[in-house]
XYZ file of C-alpha atoms in Angstrom:
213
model
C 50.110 -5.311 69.912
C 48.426 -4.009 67.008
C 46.148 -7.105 65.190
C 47.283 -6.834 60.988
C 44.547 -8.101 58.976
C 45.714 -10.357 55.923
C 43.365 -10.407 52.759
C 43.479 -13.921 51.639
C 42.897 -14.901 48.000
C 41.599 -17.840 46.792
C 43.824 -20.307 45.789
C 44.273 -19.940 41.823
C 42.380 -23.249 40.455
C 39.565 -22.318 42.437
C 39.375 -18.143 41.658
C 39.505 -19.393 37.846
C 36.366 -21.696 38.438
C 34.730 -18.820 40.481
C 36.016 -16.261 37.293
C 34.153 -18.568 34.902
C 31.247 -18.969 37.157
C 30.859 -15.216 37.243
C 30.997 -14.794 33.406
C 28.434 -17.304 32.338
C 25.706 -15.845 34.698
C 26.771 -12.541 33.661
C 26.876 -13.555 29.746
C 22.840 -15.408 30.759
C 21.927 -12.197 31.962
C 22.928 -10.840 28.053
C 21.379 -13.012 26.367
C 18.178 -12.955 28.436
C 18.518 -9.142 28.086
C 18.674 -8.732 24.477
C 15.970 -11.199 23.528
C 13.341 -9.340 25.579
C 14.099 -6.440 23.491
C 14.751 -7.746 20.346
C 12.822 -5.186 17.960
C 9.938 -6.780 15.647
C 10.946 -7.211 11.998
C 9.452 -4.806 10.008
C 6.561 -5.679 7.846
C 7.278 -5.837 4.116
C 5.569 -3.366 2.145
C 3.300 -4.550 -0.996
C 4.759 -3.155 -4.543
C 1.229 -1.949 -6.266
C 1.653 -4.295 -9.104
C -1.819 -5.566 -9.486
C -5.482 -5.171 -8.799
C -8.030 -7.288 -7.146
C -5.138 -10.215 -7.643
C -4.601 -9.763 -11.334
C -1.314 -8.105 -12.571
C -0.740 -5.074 -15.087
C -0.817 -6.132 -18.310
C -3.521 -8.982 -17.783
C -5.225 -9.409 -20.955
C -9.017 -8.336 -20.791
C -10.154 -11.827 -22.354
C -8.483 -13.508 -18.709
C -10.204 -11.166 -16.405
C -13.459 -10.705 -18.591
C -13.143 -14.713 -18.274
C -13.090 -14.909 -14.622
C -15.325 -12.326 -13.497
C -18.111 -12.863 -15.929
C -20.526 -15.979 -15.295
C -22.533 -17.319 -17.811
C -25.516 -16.120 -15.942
C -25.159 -12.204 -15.462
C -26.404 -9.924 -18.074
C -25.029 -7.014 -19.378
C -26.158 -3.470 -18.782
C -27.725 -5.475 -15.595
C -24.925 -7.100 -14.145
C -21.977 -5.362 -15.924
C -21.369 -3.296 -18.513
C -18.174 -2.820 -21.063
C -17.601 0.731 -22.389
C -15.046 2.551 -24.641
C -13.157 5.188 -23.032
C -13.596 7.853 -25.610
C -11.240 10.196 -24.123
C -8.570 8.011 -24.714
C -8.075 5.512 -27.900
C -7.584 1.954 -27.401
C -9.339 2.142 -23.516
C -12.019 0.356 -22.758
C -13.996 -0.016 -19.532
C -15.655 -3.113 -17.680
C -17.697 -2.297 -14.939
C -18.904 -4.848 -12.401
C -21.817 -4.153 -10.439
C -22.873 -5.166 -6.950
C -19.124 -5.664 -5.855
C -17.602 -5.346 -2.744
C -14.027 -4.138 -1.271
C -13.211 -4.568 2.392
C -17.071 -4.122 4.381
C -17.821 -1.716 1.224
C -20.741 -2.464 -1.196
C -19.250 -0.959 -4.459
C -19.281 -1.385 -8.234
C -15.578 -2.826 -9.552
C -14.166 -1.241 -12.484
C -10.974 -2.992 -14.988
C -9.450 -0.361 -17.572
C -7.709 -1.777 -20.030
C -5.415 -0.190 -22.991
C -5.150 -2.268 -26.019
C -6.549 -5.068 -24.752
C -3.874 -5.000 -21.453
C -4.962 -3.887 -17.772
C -3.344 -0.725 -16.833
C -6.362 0.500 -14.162
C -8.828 -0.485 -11.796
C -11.569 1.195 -9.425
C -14.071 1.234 -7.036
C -17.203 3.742 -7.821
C -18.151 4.433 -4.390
C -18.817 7.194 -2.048
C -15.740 8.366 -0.137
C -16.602 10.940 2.628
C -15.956 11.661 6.556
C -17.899 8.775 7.296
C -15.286 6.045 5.590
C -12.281 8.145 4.072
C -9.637 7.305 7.294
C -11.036 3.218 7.658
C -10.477 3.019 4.308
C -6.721 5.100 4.221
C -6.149 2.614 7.311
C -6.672 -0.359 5.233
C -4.774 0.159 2.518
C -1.692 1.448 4.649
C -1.760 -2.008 6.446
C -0.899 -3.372 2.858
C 1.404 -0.439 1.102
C 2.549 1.565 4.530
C 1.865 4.795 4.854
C 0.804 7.419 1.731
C 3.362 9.174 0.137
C 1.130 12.261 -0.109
C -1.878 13.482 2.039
C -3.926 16.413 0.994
C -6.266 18.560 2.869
C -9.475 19.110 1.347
C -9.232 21.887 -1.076
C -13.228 22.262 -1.275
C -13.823 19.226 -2.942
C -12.794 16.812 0.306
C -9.417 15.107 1.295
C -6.979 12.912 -0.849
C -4.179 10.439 -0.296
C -1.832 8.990 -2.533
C 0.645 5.900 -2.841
C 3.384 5.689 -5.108
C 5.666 2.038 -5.285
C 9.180 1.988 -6.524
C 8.265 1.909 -10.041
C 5.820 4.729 -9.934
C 2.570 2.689 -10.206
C -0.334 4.640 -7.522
C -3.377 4.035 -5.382
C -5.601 6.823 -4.720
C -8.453 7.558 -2.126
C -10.129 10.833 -3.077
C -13.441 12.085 -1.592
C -13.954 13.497 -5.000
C -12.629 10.630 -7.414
C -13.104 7.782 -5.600
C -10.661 4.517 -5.199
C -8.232 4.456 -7.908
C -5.521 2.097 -8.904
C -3.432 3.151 -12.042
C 0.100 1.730 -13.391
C 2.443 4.125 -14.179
C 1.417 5.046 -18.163
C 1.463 8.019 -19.540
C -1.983 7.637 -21.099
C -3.977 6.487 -17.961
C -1.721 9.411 -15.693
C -3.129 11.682 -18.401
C -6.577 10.553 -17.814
C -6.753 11.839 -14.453
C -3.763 14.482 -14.637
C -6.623 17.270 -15.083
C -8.718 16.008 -12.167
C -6.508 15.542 -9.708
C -5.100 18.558 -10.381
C -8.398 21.019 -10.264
C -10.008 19.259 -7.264
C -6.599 18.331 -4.871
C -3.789 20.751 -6.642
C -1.811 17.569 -7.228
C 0.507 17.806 -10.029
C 0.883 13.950 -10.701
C 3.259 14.220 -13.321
C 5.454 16.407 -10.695
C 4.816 14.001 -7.755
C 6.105 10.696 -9.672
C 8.979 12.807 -10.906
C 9.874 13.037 -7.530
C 9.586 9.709 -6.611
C 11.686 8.745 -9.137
C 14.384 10.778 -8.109
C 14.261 8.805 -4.824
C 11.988 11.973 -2.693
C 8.678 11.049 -2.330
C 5.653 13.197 -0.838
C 5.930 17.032 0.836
């Protein structure tokens, strides 16, 4: 006589506790999944709202204040010139300043009294242009515009959501300017004969939300 084979199923009570068994190791396994590849959040990206820790529109009195000690001497330790190109700018220049691992003089611009600019006069080439890009980056992410050197070395340019810029130009140097028309006038002509940038163009652009090439 043929042998029939039965299946036999748990009893009910127990194939529930079995059921629920199953689903919490399965739902551990989840869990355990997801954290281990759980993206990192993303790093917030600086607005360029000041310079050297002091916000646009910091009176030159504050910083001249602060940076100033009662024992440096102008002409040898700073200096404080008018911007003749442009009325109502004046220029204080710190010397024997630093940025980063850089040896550099610091410069403030202010118009009417009012910071609107700041600088480093230092050499920019080859040697320090892309350590220097890298740093900032870390701070603002990545530039909004790179340019290949045009003859007169590379350029890169950030632009926040209210059109203020930092510049690294092997030409111009390490710039820091809040969007206003007189100080983007200032260095409308230079950027534009030694990088082709049209700056007037380029924060038109990233005010209509499109920013870089």
């Amino acid at each position: 006589m043929k042998k029939i084979s039965h299946f036999i199923l748990p009893l009910p009570r127990k194939f529930l506790h079995n059921s629920l068994n199953i689903a919490k190791i399965s739902l551990c396994f989840c869990l355990v999944g997801c954290s281990s590849v759980s993206a990192e959040p993303a790093a917030e990206i600086s607005q360029i709202d000041s310079f050297r820790g002091y916000d646009w529109g910091t009176t030159f009195d504050d910083i001249k204040g602060k940076e100033i000690t009662s024992d440096m001497l102008e002409y040898r330790d700073y200096r404080i010139d008018e911007v003749g190109s442009v009325d109502g700018l004046t220029d204080l220049c710190i010397y024997n300043g630093s940025v980063d691992t850089y040896d550099t003089n610091v410069e403030y611009r202010f118009l009417n009294d009012k910071l609107v600019s700041g600088g480093y006069d230092m050499d920019i080439d080859d040697s320090n242009y892309e350590d220097i890009c890298d740093g900032i980056s870390k701070k603002y992410g990545d530039p909004d515009i790179e340019k290949s050197s045009t003859g007169w070395g590379d350029c890169s340019m950030w632009i926040d959501d209210t059109q203020n810029v930092i510049l690294v130009s092997e030409m111009l140097g390490l710039l820091y300017f809040q969007n206003d028309k007189s100080i983007i006038d200032l260095f409308s002509e230079s950027l534009e004969k030694f990088h082709e940038i049209d700056i007037d163009r380029e924060l038109q652009k990233a005010g209509d939300g499109y920013v870089g090439y």
